[in-house]
Short mmCIF file of C-alpha atoms in Angstrom, two decimals:
data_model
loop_
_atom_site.label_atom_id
_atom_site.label_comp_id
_atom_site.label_asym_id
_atom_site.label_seq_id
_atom_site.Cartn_x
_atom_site.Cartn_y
_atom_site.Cartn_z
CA UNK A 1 34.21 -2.70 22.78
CA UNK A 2 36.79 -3.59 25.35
CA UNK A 3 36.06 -6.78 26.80
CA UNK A 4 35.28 -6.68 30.70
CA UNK A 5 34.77 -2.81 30.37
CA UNK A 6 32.51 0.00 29.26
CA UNK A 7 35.45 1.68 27.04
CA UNK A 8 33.68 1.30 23.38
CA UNK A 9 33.45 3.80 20.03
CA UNK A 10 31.55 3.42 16.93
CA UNK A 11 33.18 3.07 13.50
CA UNK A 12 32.50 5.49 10.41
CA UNK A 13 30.85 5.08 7.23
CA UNK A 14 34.06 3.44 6.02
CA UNK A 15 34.37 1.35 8.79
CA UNK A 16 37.61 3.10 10.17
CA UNK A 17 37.97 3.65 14.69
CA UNK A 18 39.92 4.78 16.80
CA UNK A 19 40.41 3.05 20.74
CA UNK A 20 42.64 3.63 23.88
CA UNK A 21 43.16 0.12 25.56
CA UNK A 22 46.24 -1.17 27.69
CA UNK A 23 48.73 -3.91 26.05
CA UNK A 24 47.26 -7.23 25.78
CA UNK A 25 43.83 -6.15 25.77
CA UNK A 26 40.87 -8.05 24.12
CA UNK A 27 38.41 -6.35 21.70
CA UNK A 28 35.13 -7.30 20.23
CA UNK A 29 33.65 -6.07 17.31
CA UNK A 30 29.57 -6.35 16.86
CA UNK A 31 27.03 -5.12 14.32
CA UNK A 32 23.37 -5.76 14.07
CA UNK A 33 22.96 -9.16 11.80
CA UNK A 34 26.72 -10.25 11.85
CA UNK A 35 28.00 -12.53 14.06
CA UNK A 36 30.40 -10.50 16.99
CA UNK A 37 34.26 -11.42 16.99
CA UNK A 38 36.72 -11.11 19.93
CA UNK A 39 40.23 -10.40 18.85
CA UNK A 40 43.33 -9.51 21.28
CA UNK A 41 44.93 -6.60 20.09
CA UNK A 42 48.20 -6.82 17.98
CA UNK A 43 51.38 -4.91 19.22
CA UNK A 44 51.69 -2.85 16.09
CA UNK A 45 48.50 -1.05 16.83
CA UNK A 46 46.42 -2.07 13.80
CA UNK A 47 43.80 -4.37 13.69
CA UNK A 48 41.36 -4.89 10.46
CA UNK A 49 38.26 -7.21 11.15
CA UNK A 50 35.34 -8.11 8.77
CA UNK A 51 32.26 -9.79 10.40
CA UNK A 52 30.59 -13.14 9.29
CA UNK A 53 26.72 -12.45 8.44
CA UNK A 54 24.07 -14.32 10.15
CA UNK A 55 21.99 -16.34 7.54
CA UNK A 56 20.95 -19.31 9.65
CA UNK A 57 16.89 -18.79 8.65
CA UNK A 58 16.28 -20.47 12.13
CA UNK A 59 17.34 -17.01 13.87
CA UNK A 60 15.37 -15.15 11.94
CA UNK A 61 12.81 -13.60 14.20
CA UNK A 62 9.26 -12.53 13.54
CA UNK A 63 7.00 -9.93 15.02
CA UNK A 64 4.43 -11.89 17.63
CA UNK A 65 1.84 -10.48 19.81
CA UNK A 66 3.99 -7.60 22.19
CA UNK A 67 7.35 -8.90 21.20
CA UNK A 68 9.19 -10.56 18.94
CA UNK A 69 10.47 -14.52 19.02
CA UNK A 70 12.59 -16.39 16.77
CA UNK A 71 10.86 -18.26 13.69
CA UNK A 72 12.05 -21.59 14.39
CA UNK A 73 9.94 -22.00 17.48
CA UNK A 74 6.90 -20.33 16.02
CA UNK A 75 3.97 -22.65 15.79
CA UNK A 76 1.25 -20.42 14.59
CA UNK A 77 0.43 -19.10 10.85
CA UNK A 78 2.39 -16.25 10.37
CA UNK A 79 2.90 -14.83 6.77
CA UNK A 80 5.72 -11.89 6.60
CA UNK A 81 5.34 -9.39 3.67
CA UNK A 82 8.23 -7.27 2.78
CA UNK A 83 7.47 -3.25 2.40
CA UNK A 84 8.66 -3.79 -1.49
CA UNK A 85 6.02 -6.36 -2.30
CA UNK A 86 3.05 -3.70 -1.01
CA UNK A 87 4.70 -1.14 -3.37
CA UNK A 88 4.24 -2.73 -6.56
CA UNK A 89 0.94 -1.42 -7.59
CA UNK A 90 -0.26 1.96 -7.81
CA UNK A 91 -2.79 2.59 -5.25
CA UNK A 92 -3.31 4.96 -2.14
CA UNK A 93 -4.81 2.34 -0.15
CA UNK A 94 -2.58 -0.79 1.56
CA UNK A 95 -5.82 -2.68 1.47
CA UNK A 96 -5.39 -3.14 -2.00
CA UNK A 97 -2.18 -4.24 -2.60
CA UNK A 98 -2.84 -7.41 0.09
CA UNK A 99 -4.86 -9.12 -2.26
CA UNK A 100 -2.07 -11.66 -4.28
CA UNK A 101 0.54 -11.13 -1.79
CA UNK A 102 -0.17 -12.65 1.36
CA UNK A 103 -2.01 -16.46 0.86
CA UNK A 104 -5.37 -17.00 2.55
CA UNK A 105 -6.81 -13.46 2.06
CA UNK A 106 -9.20 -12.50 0.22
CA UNK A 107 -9.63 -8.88 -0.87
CA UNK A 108 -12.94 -6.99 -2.61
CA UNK A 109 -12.50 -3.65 -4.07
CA UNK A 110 -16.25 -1.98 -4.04
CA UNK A 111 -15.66 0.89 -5.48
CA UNK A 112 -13.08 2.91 -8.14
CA UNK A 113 -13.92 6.46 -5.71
CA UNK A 114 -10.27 7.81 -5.15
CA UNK A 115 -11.47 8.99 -1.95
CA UNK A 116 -13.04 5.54 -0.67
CA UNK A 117 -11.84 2.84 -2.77
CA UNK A 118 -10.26 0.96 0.21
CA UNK A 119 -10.82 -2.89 0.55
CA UNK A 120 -13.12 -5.14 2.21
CA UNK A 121 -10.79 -8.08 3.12
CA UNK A 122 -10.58 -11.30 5.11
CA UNK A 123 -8.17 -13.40 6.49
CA UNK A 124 -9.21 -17.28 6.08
CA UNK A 125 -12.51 -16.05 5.72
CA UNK A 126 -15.21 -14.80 8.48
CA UNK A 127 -14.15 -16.29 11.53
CA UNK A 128 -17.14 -14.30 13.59
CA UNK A 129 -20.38 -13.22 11.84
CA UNK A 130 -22.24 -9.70 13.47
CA UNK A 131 -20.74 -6.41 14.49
CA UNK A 132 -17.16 -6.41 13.33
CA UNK A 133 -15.45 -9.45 11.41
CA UNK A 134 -12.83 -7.47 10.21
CA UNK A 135 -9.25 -7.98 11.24
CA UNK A 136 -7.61 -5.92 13.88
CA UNK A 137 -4.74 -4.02 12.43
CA UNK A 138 -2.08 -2.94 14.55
CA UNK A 139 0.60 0.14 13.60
CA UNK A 140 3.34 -0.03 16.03
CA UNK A 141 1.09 -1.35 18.44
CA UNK A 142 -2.18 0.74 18.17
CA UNK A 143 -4.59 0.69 16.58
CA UNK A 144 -5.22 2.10 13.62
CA UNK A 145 -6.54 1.97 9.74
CA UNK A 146 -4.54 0.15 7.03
CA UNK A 147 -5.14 2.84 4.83
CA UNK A 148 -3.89 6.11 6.57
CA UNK A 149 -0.03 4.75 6.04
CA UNK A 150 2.39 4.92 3.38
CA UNK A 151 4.44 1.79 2.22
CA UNK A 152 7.53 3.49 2.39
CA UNK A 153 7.00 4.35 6.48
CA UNK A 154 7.28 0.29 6.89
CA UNK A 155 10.03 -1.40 8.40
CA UNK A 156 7.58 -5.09 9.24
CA UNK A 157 4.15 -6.19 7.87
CA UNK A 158 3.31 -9.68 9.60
CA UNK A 159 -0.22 -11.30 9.31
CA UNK A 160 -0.93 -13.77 12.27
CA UNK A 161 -3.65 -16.12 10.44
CA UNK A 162 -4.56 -19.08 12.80
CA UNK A 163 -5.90 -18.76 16.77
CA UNK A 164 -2.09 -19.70 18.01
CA UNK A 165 -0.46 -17.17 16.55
CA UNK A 166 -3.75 -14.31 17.59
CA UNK A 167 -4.34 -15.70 20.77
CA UNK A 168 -2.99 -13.21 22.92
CA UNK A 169 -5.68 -10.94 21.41
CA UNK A 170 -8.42 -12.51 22.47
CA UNK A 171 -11.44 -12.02 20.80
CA UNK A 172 -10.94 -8.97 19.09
CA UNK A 173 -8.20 -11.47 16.96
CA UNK A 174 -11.07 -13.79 16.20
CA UNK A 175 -10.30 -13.14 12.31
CA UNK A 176 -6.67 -12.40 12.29
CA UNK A 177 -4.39 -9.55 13.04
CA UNK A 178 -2.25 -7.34 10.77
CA UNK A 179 0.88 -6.08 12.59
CA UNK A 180 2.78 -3.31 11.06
CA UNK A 181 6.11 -1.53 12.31
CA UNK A 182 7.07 1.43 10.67
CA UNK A 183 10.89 2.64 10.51
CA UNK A 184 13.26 3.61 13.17
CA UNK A 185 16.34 5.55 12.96
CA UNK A 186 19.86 3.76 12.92
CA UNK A 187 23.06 4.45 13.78
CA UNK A 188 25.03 6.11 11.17
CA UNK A 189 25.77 9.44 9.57
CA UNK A 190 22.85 11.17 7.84
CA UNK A 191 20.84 9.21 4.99
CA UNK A 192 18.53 10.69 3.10
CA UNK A 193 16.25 9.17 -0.53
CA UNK A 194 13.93 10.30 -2.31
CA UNK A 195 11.46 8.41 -4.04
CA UNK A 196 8.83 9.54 -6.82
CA UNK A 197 6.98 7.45 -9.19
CA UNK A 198 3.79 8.29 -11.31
CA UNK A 199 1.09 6.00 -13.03
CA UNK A 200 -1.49 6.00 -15.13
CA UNK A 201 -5.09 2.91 -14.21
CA UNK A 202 -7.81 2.35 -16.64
CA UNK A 203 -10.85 0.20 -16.72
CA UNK A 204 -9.44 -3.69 -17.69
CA UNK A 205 -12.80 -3.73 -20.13
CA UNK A 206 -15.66 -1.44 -20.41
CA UNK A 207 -18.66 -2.79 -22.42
CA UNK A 208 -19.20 -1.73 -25.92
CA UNK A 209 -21.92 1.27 -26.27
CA UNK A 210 -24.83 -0.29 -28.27
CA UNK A 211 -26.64 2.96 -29.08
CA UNK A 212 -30.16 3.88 -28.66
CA UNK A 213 -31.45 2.61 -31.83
CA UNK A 214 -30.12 -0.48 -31.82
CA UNK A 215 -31.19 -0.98 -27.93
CA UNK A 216 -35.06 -0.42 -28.84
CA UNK A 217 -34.78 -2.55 -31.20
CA UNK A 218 -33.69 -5.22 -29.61
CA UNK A 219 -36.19 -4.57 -26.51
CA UNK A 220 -38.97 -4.53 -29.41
CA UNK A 221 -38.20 -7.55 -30.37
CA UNK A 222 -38.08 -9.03 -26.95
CA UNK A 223 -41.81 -7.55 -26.74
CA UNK A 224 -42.90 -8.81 -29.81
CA UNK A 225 -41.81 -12.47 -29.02
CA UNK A 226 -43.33 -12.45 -25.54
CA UNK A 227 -46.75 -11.51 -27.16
CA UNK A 228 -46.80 -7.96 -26.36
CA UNK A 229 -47.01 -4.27 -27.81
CA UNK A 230 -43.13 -3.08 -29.21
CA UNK A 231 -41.85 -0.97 -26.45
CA UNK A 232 -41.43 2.03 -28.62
CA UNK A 233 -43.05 2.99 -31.64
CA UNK A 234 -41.69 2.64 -35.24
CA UNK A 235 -43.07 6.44 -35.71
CA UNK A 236 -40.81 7.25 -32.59
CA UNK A 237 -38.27 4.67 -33.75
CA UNK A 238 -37.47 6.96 -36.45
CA UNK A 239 -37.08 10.01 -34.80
CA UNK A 240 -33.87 8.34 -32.75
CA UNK A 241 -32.55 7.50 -36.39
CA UNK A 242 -32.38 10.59 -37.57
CA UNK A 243 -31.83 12.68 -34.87
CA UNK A 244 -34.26 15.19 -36.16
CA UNK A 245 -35.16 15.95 -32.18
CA UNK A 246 -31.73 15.38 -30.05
CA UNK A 247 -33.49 16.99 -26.82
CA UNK A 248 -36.74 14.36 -26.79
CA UNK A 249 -34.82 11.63 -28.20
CA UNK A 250 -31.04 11.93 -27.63
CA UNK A 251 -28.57 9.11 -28.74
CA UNK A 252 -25.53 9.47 -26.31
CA UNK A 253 -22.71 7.51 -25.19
CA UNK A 254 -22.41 9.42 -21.60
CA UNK A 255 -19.64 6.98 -20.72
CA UNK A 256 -17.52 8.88 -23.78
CA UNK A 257 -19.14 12.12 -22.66
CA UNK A 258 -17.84 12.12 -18.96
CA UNK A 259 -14.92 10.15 -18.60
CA UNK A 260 -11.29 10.23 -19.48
CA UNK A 261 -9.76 7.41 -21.48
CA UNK A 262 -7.66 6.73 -17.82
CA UNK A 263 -6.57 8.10 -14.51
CA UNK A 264 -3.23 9.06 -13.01
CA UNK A 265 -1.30 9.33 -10.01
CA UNK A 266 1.93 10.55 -8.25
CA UNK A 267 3.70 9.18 -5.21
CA UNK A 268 6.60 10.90 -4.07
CA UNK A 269 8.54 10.74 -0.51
CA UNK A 270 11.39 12.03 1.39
CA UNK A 271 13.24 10.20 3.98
CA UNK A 272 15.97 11.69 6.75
CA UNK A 273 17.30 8.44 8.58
CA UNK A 274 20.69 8.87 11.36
CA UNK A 275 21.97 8.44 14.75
CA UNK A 276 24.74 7.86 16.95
CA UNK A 277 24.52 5.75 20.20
CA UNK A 278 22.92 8.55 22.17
CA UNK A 279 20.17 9.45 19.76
CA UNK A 280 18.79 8.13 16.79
CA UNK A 281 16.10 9.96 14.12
CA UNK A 282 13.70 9.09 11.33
CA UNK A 283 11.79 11.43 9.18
CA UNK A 284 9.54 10.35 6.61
CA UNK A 285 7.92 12.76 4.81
CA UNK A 286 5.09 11.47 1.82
CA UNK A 287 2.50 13.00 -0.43
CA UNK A 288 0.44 10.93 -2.77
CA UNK A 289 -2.34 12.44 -5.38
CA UNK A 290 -4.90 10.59 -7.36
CA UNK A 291 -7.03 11.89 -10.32
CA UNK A 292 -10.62 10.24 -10.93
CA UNK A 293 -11.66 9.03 -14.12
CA UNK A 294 -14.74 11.30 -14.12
CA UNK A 295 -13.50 14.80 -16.12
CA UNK A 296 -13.62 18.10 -15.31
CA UNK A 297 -16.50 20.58 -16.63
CA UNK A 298 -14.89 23.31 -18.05
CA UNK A 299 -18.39 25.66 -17.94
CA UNK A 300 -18.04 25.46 -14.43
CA UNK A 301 -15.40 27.59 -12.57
CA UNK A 302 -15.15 25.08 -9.25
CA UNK A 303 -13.79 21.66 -10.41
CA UNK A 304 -16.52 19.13 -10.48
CA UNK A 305 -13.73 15.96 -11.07
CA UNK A 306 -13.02 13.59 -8.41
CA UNK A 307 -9.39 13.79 -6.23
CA UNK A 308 -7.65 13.08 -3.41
CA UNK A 309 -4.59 14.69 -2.17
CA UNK A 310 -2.99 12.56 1.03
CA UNK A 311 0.23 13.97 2.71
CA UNK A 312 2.14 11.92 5.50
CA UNK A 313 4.47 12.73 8.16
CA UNK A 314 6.36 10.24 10.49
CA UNK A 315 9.24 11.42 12.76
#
């Protein structure tokens, strides 16, 4: 930009421009994060500049309420969690990747239901007990669920932890609020990535199958030391031995018979990012698929497993 006027241009990928300014004119050069430089221009016509990058941590500024302030004046508990950090595990939900990455809050998975395996979670614990004691969670400044978004739309994930940092949300920031801004365009020529990544979950332990026989037996014995009757039979006993009557007295490990040794799932996503000083445009375009653990009956011809199939669009 010419100083003192509105006579400016944009450099290109390479960092190469082009300007029309009178003789001992004064330039400065500026970029987002790098500390601007004002330079007079040289009689032979060429001048090459490379900007200093701002790293003072004291300037770095953190999402707050409706704006944004510099960290070095924030008094509250603010934790910031980079979009990476929520991408490291392999689950639809954002609820439950939180759990490990952000200190003070506490996450409970209730259920392994693709469709509705989303987190309880707390942040310091219950700050009010009755109709809603969750946190308020905040997507680009609206409310919304933690769960409908895809890691890869997120540009800023700040947790505001203590009444300071919450207060301008009144009660409804009683027990903390998540604030989340997804990606903008920038100015630049066209970028686009693609991203795709599959993995495979499994139960951490399942308990060993201890059989029928071996399970009356034991509750027999249980019987017999509290003074009672055996449970079941020795005559009927037998007849789960040696399996002469599977239908009356079957012996089967349903946990073999309906589920798969583990469960899978895809991720992929598509990303258009661009702009020039008069427009800028982001496209993010996801899909994610998840496969219960529960299999398929093959003797039926709709399929009986459990899935979920989430596709995301953000322009």
């Amino acid at each position: 930009m010419e100083v003192g006027t509105s006579n400016g241009v944009l450099t290109d990928e390479r960092g190469a421009y082009a300007i029309n300014v009178p003789e001992a004119a004064q330039l400065e050069f500026s970029y987002v994060g790098y500390k601007s430089k004002t330079l007079p221009v040289p009689k032979r016509g060429i001048l090459d500049v490379a900007l200093d990058e701002i790293v003072a941590l004291g300037d770095e500024v953190v999402v707050v309420g409706f704006g944004t302030q510099r960290k070095a004046s924030v008094v509250g508990a603010i934790s910031t969690v980079t979009p990476q950090q929520l991408q490291l595990t392999p689950n639809r939900s954002l609820s439950n990747n939180l759990a490990g990455m952000v200190p003070g809050i506490i996450a409970v998975q209730r259920s392994g239901d693709p469709w509705s395996n989303n987190s309880d979670f707390w942040i310091r614990g219950v700050s009010t007990f009755g109709g809603n004691s969750r946190p308020l969670v905040l997507i680009d400044g609206v409310e919304r669920s933690l769960n409908d978004i895809d890691p890869e739309e997120i540009e800023s994930f700040s947790v505001l932890k203590d009444a300071a940092a919450s207060a301008v949300y009144g009660v409804r920031g009683a027990n903390g609020v998540i604030m989340i801004n997804t990606k903008r365009g920038k100015i630049g020529p066209p970028k686009i990535s693609f991203r795709y990544e599959g993995s495979q979950t499994k139960p951490v332990k399942i308990p060993e199958y201890v059989g029928a026989v071996k399970y009356i037996e034991l509750m027999n014995d249980i019987f017999r030391d509290a003074g009672r009757d055996p449970m079941i039979s020795e005559e009927i006993l037998q007849k789960y031995k040696d399996q002469s009557d599977p239908d009356l007295y079957p012996d089967v490990n349903w946990w073999k018979v309906l589920s798969k040794d583990h469960a899978s799932n895809q991720r992929a996503n598509l990303n258009l990012t661009g702009g020039n000083a008069f427009l800028r445009y982001a496209l993010e375009l996801g899909y994610f698929t998840e496969d219960g653990i529960i299999k398929r009956d093959t003797k039926q011809e709709w399929n009986s497993s459990i899935k979920v199939n989430r596709y995301n669009v953000r322009s």
